XYZ file of C-alpha atoms in Angstrom:
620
model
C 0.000 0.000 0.000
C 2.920 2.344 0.804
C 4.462 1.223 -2.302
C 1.459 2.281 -4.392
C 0.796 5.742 -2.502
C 4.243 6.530 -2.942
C 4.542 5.404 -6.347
C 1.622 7.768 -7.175
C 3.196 10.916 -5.694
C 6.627 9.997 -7.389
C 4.372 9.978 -10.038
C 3.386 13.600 -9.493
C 6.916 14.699 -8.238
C 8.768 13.846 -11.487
C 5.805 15.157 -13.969
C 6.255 18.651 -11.681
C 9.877 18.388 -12.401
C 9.971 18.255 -15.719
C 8.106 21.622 -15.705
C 9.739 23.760 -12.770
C 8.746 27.017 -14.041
C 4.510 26.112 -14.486
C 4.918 23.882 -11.081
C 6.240 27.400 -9.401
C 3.718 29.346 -11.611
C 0.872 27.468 -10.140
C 2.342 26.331 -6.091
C 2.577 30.375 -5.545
C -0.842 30.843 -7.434
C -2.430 28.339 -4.612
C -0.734 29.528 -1.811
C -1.607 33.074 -2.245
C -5.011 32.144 -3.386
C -5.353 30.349 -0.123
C -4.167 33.444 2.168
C -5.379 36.003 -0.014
C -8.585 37.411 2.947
C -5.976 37.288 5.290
C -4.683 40.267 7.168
C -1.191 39.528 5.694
C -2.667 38.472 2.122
C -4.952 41.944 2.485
C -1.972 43.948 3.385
C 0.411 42.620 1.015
C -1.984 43.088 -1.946
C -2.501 39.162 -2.563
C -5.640 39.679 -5.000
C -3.491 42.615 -6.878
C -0.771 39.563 -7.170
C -3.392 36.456 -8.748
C -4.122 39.202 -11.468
C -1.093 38.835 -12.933
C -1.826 36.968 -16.615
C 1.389 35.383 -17.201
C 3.973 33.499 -14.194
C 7.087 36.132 -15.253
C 4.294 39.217 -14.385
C 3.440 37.010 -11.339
C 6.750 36.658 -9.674
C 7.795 40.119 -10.358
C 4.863 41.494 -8.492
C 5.155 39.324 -5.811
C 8.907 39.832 -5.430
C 8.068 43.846 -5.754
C 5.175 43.699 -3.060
C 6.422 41.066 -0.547
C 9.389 41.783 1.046
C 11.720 39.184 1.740
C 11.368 38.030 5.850
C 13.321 36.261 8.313
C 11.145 34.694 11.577
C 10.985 38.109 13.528
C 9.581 39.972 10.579
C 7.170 37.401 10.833
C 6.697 37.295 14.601
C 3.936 39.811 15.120
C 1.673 37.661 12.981
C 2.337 34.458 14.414
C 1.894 35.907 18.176
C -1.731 36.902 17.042
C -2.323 33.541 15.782
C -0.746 32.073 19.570
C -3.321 34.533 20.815
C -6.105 32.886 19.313
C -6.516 35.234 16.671
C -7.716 33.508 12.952
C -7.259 34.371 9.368
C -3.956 36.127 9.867
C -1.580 34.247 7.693
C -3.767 31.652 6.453
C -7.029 30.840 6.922
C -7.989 30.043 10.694
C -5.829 28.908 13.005
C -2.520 26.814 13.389
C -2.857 22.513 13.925
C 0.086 23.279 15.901
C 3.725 25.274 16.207
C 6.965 23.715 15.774
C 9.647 24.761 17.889
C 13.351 25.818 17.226
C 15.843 28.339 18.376
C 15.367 32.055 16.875
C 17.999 35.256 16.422
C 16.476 36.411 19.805
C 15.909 34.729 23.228
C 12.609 34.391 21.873
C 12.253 30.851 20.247
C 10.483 30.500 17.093
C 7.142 29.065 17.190
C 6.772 28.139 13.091
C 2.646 27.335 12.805
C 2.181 24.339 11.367
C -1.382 24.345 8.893
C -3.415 21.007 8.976
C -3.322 21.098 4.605
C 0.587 21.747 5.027
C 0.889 18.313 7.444
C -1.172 16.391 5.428
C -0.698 17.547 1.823
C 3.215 18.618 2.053
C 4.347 16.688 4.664
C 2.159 13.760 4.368
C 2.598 12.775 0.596
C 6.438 13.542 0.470
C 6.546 11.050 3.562
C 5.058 8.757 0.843
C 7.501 9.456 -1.986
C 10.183 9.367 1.125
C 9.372 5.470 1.921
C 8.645 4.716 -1.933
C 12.099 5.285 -2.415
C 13.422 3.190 0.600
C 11.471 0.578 -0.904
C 12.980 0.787 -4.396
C 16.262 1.010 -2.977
C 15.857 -1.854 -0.619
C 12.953 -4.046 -0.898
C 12.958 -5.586 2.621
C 13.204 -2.450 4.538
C 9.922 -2.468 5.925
C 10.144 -5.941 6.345
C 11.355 -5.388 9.984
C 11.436 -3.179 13.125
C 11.441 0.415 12.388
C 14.078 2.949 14.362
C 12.775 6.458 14.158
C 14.940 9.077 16.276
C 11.920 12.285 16.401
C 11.661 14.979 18.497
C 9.433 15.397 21.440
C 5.826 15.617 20.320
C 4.596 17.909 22.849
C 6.528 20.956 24.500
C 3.325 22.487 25.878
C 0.894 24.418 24.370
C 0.494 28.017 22.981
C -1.795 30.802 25.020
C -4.747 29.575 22.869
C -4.330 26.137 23.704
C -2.377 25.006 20.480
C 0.203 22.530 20.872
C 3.829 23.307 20.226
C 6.452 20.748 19.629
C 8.267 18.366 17.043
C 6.610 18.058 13.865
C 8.273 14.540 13.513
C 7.190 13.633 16.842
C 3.649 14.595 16.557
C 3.566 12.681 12.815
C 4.700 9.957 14.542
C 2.488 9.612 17.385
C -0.432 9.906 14.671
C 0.549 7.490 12.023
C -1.559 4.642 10.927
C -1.627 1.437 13.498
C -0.350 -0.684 10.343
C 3.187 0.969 10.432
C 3.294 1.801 14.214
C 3.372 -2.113 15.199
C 6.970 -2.182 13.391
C 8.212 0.930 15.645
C 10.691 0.117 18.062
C 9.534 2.723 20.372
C 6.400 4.801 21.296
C 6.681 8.655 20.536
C 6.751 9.097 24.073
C 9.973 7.915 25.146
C 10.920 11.238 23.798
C 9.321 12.862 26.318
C 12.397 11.328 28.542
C 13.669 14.846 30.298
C 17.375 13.311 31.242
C 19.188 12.164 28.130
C 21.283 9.406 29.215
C 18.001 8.150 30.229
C 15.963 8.469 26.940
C 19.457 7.244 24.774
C 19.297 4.205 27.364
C 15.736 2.968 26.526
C 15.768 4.069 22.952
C 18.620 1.635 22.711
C 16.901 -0.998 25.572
C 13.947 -1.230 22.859
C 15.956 -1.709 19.479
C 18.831 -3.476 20.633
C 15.796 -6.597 21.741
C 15.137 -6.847 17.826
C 17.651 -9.054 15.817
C 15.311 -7.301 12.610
C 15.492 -3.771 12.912
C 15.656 -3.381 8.933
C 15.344 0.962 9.130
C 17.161 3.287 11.625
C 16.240 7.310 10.574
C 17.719 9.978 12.855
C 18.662 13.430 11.459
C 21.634 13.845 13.664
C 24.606 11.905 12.771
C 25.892 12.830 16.082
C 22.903 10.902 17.657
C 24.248 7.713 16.427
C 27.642 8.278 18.061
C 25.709 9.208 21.465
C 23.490 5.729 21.144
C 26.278 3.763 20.238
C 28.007 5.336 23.441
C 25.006 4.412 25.512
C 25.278 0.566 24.600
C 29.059 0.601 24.945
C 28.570 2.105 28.635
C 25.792 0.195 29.599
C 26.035 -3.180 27.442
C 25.922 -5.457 30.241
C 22.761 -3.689 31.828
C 21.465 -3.818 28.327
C 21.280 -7.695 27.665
C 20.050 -8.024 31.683
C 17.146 -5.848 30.865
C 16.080 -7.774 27.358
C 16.867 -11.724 28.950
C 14.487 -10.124 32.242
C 12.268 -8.382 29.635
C 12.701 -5.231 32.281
C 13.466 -1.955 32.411
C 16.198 -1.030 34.943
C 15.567 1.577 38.193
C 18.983 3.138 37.436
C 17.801 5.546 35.597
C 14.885 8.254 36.493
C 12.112 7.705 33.672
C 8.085 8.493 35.201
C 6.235 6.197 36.368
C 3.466 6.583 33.316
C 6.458 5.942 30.744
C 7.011 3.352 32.253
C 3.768 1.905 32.037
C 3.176 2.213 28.907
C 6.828 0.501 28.035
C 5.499 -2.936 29.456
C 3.809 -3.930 26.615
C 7.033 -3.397 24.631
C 9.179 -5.837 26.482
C 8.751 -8.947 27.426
C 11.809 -11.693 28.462
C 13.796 -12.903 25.435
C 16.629 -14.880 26.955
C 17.530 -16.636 23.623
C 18.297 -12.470 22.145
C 20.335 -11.585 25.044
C 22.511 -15.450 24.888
C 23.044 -13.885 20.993
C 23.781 -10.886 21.998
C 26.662 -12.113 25.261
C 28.179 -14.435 22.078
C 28.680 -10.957 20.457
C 29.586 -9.536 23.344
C 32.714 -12.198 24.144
C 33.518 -12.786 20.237
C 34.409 -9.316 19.768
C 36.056 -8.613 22.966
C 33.299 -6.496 24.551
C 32.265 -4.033 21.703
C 29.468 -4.435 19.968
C 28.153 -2.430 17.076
C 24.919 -2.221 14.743
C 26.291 -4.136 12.092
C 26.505 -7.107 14.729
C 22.923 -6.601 16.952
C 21.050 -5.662 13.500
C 22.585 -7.652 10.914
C 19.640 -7.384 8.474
C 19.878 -3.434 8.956
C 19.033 -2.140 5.678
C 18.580 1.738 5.374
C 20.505 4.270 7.445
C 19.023 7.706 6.821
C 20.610 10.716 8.491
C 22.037 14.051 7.502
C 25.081 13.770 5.067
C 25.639 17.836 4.140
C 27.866 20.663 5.851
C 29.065 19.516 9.133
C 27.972 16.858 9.832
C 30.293 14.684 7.519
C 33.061 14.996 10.425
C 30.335 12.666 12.763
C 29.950 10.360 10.044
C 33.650 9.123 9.514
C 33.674 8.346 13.005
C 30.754 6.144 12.891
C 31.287 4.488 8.861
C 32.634 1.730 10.420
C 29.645 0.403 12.724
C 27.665 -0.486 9.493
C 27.941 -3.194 6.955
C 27.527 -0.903 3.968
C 27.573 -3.455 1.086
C 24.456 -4.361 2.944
C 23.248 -1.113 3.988
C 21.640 1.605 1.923
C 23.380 4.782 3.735
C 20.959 7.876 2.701
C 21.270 11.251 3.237
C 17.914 12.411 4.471
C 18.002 15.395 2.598
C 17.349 19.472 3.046
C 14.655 19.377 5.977
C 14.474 22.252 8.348
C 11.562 23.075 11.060
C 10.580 25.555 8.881
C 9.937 23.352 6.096
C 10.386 19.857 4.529
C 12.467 21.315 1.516
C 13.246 18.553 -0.207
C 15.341 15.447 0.169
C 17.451 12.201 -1.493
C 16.332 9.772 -3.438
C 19.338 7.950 -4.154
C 23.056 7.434 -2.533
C 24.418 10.831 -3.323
C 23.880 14.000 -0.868
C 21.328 16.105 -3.268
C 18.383 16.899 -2.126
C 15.479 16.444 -4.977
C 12.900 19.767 -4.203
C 9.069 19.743 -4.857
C 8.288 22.418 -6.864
C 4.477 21.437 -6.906
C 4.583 21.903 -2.761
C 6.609 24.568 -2.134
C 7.536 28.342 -3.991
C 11.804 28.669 -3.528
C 13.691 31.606 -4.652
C 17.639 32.078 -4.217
C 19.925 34.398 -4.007
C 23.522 34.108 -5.433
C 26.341 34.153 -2.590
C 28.377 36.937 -4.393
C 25.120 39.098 -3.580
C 24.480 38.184 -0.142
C 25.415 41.544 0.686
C 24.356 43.360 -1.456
C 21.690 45.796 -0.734
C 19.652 45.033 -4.503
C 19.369 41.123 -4.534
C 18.429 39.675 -7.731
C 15.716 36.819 -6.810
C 16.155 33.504 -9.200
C 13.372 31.165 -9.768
C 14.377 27.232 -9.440
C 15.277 26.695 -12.562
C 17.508 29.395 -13.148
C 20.181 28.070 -10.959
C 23.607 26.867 -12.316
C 25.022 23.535 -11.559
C 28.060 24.108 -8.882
C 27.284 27.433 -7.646
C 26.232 28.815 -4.493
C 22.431 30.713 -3.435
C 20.904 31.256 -0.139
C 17.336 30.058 -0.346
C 14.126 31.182 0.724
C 10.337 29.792 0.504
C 7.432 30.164 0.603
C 5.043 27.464 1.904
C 1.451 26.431 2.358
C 1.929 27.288 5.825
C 2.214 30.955 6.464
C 5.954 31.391 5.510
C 6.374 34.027 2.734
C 9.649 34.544 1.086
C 11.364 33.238 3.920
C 15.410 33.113 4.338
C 16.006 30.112 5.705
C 19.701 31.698 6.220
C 21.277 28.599 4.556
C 24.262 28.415 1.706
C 23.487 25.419 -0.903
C 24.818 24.175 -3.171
C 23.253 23.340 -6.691
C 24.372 19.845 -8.187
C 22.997 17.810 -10.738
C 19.227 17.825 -12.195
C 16.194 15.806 -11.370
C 14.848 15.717 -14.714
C 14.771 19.328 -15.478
C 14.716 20.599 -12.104
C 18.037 21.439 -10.037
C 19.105 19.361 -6.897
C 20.724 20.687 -4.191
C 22.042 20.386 -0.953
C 23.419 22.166 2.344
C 26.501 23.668 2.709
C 26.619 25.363 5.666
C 24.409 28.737 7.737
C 24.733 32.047 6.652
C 25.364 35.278 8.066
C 26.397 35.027 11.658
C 24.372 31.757 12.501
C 26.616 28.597 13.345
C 25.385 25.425 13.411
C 27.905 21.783 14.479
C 25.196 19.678 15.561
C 21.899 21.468 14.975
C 21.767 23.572 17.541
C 21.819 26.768 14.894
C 23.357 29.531 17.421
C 22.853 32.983 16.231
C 25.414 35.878 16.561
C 23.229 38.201 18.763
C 22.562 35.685 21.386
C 26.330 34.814 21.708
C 26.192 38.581 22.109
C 23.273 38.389 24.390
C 24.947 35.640 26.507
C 28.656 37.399 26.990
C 26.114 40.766 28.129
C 24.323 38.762 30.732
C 27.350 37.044 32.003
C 29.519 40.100 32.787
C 25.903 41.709 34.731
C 25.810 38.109 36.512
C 30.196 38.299 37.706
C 30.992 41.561 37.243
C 33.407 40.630 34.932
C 33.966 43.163 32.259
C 35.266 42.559 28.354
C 37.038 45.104 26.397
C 36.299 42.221 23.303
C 34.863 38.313 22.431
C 34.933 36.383 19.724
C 33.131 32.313 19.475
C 34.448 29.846 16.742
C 32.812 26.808 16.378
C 34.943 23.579 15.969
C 33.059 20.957 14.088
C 35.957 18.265 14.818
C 35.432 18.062 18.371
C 32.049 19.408 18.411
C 32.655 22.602 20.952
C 32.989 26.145 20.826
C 36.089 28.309 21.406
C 35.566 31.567 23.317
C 38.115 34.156 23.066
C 37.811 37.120 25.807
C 39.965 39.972 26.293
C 38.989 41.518 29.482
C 39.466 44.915 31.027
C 41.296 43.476 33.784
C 44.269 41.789 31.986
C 45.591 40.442 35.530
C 42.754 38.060 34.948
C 43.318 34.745 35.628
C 42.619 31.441 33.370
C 40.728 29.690 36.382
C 38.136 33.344 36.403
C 38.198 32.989 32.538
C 36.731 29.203 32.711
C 34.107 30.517 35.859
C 33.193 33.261 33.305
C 32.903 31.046 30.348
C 30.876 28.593 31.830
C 28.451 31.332 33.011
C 28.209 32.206 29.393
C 27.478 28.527 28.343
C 24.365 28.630 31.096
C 23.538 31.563 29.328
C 23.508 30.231 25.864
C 21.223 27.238 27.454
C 18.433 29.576 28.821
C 18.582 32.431 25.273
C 18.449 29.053 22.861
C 16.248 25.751 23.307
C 18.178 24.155 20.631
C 21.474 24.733 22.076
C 20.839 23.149 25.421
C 19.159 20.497 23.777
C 22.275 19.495 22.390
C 24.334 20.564 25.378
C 22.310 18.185 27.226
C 22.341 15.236 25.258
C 25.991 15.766 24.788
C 26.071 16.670 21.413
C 27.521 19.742 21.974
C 30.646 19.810 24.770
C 31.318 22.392 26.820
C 32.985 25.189 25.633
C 36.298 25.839 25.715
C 37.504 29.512 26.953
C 41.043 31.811 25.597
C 42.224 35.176 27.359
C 44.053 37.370 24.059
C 46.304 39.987 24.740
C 45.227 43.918 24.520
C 43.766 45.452 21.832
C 43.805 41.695 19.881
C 40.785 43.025 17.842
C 43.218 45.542 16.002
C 45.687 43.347 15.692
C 43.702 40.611 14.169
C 42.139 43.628 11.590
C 45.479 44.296 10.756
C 46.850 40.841 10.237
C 43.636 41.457 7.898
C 45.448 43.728 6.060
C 48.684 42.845 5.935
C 47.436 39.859 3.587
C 46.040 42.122 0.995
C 42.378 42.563 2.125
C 40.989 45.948 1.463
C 39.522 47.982 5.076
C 36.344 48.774 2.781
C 36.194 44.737 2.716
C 36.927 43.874 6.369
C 33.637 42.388 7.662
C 33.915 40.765 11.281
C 31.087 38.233 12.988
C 31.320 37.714 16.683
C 30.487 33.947 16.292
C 31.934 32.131 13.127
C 33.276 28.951 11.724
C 36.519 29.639 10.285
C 39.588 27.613 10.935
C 42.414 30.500 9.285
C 40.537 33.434 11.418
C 40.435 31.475 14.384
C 44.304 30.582 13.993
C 45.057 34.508 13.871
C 43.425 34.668 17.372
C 45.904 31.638 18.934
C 48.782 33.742 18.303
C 46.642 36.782 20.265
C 46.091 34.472 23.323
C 47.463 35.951 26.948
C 49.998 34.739 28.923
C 52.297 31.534 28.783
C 50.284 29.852 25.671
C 51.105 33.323 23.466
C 55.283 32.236 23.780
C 54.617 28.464 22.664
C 52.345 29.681 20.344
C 54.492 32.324 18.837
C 57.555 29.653 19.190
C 55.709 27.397 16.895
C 54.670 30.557 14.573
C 58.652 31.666 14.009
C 59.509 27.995 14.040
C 57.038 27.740 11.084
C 58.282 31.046 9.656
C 61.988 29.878 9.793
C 61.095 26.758 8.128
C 59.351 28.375 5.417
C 61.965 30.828 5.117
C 64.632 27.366 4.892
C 62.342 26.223 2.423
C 62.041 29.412 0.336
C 65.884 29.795 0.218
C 66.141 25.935 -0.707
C 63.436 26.453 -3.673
C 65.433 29.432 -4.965
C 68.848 27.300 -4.737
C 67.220 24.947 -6.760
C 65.394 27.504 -9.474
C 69.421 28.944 -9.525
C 70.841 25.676 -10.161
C 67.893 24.367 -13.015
C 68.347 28.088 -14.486
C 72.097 27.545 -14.777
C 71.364 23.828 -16.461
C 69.439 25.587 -18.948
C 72.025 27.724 -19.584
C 74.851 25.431 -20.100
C 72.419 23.273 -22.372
C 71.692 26.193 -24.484
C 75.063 26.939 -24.313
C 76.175 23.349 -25.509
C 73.467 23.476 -28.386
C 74.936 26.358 -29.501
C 78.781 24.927 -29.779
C 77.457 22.062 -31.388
C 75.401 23.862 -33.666
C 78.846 25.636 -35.184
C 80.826 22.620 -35.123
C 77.775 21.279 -37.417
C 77.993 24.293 -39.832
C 82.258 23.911 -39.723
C 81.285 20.136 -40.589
C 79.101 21.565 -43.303
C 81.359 24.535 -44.897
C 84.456 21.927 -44.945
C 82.384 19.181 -46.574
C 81.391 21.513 -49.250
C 84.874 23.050 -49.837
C 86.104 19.277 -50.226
C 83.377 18.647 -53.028
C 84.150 22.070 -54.565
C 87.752 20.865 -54.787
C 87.015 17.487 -55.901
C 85.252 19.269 -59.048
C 88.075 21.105 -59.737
C-alpha cells in the first residue's frame, strides 16, 4: 500500500519536475489564493498579485510587493495567531507550532497548517518510503528505528500545541506501520538524556530485525552507540528479564506504557553475550542488526566529520546509507532519493527563490526562480510554503548539483550570516552577544572584546575574551565562560538540547592579549584585504581566522604559540631559500644546455662549410 501511494506521488513529483517554471507558476498561485482574505494576504496586496496573466508578471509582483522576511519579521503575525486570533496568515488557526531556536531569546514558534501536514508533509513522507522501498525491498520488512523529536513541549496561550513536527507525525501514524516501531513517541518525552538514549537503545537493541534506523543527527548515532558501549551489560540483563532497569529516572506513566514493549527474550540476550565475548566487549549495529538495511541521516555541511567516526559500525555493502536530505523546522524542503547528498525539491509543494552568494550583501538582490540556478554554484534560499511562511530566508548556503529531470538538486553547505550550526543547535550571533552581556551583569566581569568559533571536529565552541582586567586569571576565565554557556542554554532551546544530550561539549575559553581586535584587523590587512572589505562576525566557523586569534592568546600559551609561529616562519623561510637554490641551479642547467646546443650547432655548420669546400675541390 505504501508502495502504491508513494509510487503515485513519485508519479506527481517527477511530472512537476519536468516543468519547474509552471509547477512554481501554479504552487505560488495556490498559496496566495489560499491566504489572499488574510490580514497579511490583504496587506500585502494578494488579490493585486493572482491578477497577474502570465507566471514572469506574477513573480515580479510578488517579489516587488512582498518583502523578503526572516522569523521576527514574521513574529507579530504568528503571536496573534498564539493569541487565538484567525485568518492572519492563512485561513484560521494553526494545527500546531513547531519549535526551534530564533535570532532572539525568543524561540520560534513556526505554525504548522493542517493542509501543510497532510498535503506537504504527508505525501512527500510517501515518496520518502517509496524510495526506501525501491532502494531496498525488505526495509519495511522489519522493526522500524525512528529518532523524532518530542511531540509535545506544551501548548500556545490559545491552547495550540507546540512541539516536534516529527514527533507529533509519529504519534499519529496509521496502526499498520506503528506495530513495526521500536519505540512509542513518548519515550521522547524522557527529560534526562542518558536516560531516553538508554531505553531508545533498551527497545531496538531486543530486535535481531530492525531493517530501518532514521535519525537526522549523525551525532545521535555516536551518542546511542556510546550508551550501549557504557551500559552493554545492563542492556542484555534488561532484554533476557524483559525489564526496564531503576537506574535511571524515567516516570512512572512511561514506564507503564513501556510494558507492553518488552517482554523476556533470553535466547536475544545469549546472541547478543556471544557478540559480546567474540568481539572482545564491543558491539556495534552491524553485529545486533545484521539485516539493517537503510541508514538515513544528515550527510551535508558539518555533519560529515560525525559520520567518519561512525562508517565503520555499518555493513555498507548491505546497507543503503541515505542522506535524508534538506529538511528544516521551517519546512520539509526537499530530500534524497538515491546514494548521493542532493536533495530532490518539490516544486508542486513549495515556492523557492535564491539568491547568489556573491550578492548576499548586497543591498539590490536579484531573486532567481528554481530553474535558473547553475550547476556548482552557491544561493541562499528562501520559501514560501502552504503554511504561512512568505519569502522566507532560511539563512542557509546550498549548493546546486545535478538535475532531477529538469529541475536542479541541491544540498546544504553550511548557515549564513552570523548563525553557526555543528550539531543542529543553529546559534545565532546576537545571542552569543546576548549571553557574553548577561554574564559580565551576573560576575561583574567586564570585556574590552569576544569572539566564538565553532569547531566541528570536536564538536565545541572556542571563546576568546579579552577583558578589562588583563591580571585576569585562566581559572576566572573558565568561571566566566561557563556562566556564558548557562547563558547560551536559557537564550536558545536548541542549544541546550544538544548541550544536554551531549552533542555539543562544553565550551572551551582563551584570554588574548590587549587590543587583539586591532591586531587581528590588521593581520587582515597585511594579507592584501581591502579595510572597505573587512567584515567581522562575533560567532563564526573559520579555521584561518580562528588561527590569527591563537597567536593573540594571553599569557604563557602566546610564547609556545608564537615559538611554533617563528619555528614555522623559519622553516618556510629554509624552504624558500632551498626552492630558490634549486630555481638557480635548473636556471644555470638551462644555460649550459643552451650553451652546448649552440657549440654544437657551429661545429655542425664547420662540418658543413668543410664538406662543401672538399666537393668544390674534388670538381676542380
Amino acid at each position: 500500500m505504501l508502495f502504491i501511494a508513494g509510487g503515485l506521488q513519485t508519479w506527481r513529483l517527477r511530472h512537476a519536475s519536468r516543468h519547474p517554471r509552471m509547477a512554481a507558476e501554479n504552487t505560488l498561485r495556490q498559496i496566495l489564493n489560499i491566504s489572499k482574505n488574510t490580514v497579511y494576504g490583504k496587506e500585502h496586496h494578494f488579490e493585486e498579485i493572482l491578477a497577474a496573466p502570465k507566471n514572469e508578471e506574477l513573480f515580479a509582483l510578488y517579489n516587488h510587493l512582498v518583502p523578503p522576511n526572516d522569523f521576527e519579521a514574521l513574529r507579530p503575525y504568528v503571536e496573534r495567531h498564539k493569541n487565538g486570533e484567525r485568518n492572519v496568515l492563512f485561513p484560521g488557526r494553526p494545527f500546531m507550532y513547531a519549535t526551534t531556536s530564533g535570532t532572539t531569546s525568543q524561540p520560534k514558534w513556526v505554525p504548522m497548517t493542517r493542509k501543510y501536514l497532510k498535503d506537504v508533509y504527508g505525501k512527500m513522507s510517501h515518496v520518502w518510503m517509496w524510495n526506501f522501498i525501491k532502494h531496498r525491498p525488505l526495509a519495511l520488512a522489519g522493526h522500524i528505528f525512528p529518532i523524532v523529536g518530542k511531540e509535545c513541549e506544551g501548548y500556545a496561550p490559545d491552547g495550540t500545541l507546540y512541539g516536534s513536527v516529527s514527533g507529533v507525525l509519529v504519534r499519529d501514524i496509521p496502526s499498520v506501520v506503528k506495530k513495526h516501531y521500536t519505540a512509542p513517541a513518548s519515550v521522547m518525552s524522557i527529560e534526562d538524556y542518558a536516560a531516553r538514549n538508554y531505553t531508545l537503545m533498551r527497545l531496538a537493541v531486543q530486535h535481531w530485525d530492525v531493517t530501518l534506523w532514521a535519525t537526522a543527527n549523525p551525532s545521535t548515532i555516536l551518542e546511542l552507540q556510546r550508551s550501549v558501549d557504557e551500559n552493554l551489560d545492563l542492556l542484555i540483563d534488561d532484554i533476557e528479564k524483559g525489564t526496564l532497569t531503576d537506574r535511571f529516572n524515567i516516570s512512572p506513566e512511561i514506564r507503564e506504557e513501556l510494558k507492553s514493549y518488552m517482554r523476556p527474550r533470553p535466547e536475544r540476550a545469549e546472541e547478543l553475550r556471544r557478540l559480546r565475548d567474540r568481539s572482545g566487549g564491543h558491539i556495534l549495529p552491524k553485529d545486533y542488526w545484521p539485516e539493517l538495511q537503510i541508514l538515513s541521516t544528515w550527510k551535508c555541511g558539518n555533519t560529515r566529520v560525525y559520520m567518519e567516526k561512525y562508517l565503520d559500525y555499518f555493513n555498507l555493502e548491505q546497507t543503503f546509507y541515505q542522506e535524508l536530505g534538506y529538511i528544516a523546522t521551517e519546512c520539509r524542503f526537499g530530500f534524497s532519493l538515491d546514494d548521493t547528498v542532493e536533495s530532490v525539491m518539490f516544486p508542486h509543494m513549495h515556492y523557492y527563490e535564491f539568491v547568489a552568494e556573491d550578492e548576499l550583501d548586497s543591498p539590490a538582490k536579484h531573486f532567481l526562480q528554481l530553474d535558473q540556478l547553475e550547476q556548482g554554484k552557491r544561493y541562499c534560499a528562501y520559501v514560501t510554503t502552504f503554511s504561512g511562511l512568505f519569502r522566507y530566508n532560511m539563512n542557509d548556503l546550498i549548493e546546486v548539483g545535478g538535475k532531477y529531470e529538469a529541475t536542479p538538486t541541491i544540498h546544504m553547505v553550511s548557515k549564513v550570516n552570523g548563525i553557526v550550526s555543528l550539531t543542529g543547535e543553529k546559534l545565532y550571533e546576537p545571542q552569543f552577544i546576548e549571553a557574553v552581556k548577561e554574564a559580565e551583569k551576573e560576575t561583574g566581569i567586564k570585556t574590552g572584546f569576544f569572539v566564538g568559533f565553532a569547531d566541528v571536529s570536536q564538536s565545541l565552541y572556542h571563546f576568546y575574551f579579552e577583558f578589562e582586567d588583563q591580571e585576569t586569571t585562566q581559572e576566572t576565565a573558565d568561571a566566566f565562560a561557563k556562566v556564558v554557556d548557562r547563558k547560551l542554554c536559557a537564550i536558545n532551546i536548541e542549544y541546550e538540547s544538544k548541550r544536554a544530550s551531549f552533542r555539543l561539549h562544553e565550551p572551551v575559553a582563551h584570554m588574548l592579549i590587549k587590543n587583539a581586535y586591532a591586531r587581528f584587523k590588521a593581520a587582515c590587512l597585511a594579507e592584501g584585504m581591502r579595510d572597505g572589505q573587512f567584515k567581522f562576525n562575533q560567532l563564526m566557523q573559520d579555521e584561518s581566522r580562528r588561527g590569527k586569534f591563537q597567536v593573540l592568546i594571553l599569557g604563557e600559551k602566546i610564547s609556545n604559540v608564537v615559538s611554533n609561529v617563528m619555528e614555522r616562519r623559519a622553516d618556510f623561510v629554509d624552504r624558500m631559500r632551498e626552492r630558490e637554490q634549486r630555481i638557480q641551479e635548473r636556471r644555470q642547467q638551462r644555460l649550459d644546455r643552451r650553451s652546448q646546443k649552440k657549440e654544437r650547432r657551429i661545429e655542425r655548420r664547420r662540418e658543413r662549410h668543410e664538406r662543401r669546400q672538399e666537393r668544390r675541390r674534388a670538381r676542380e
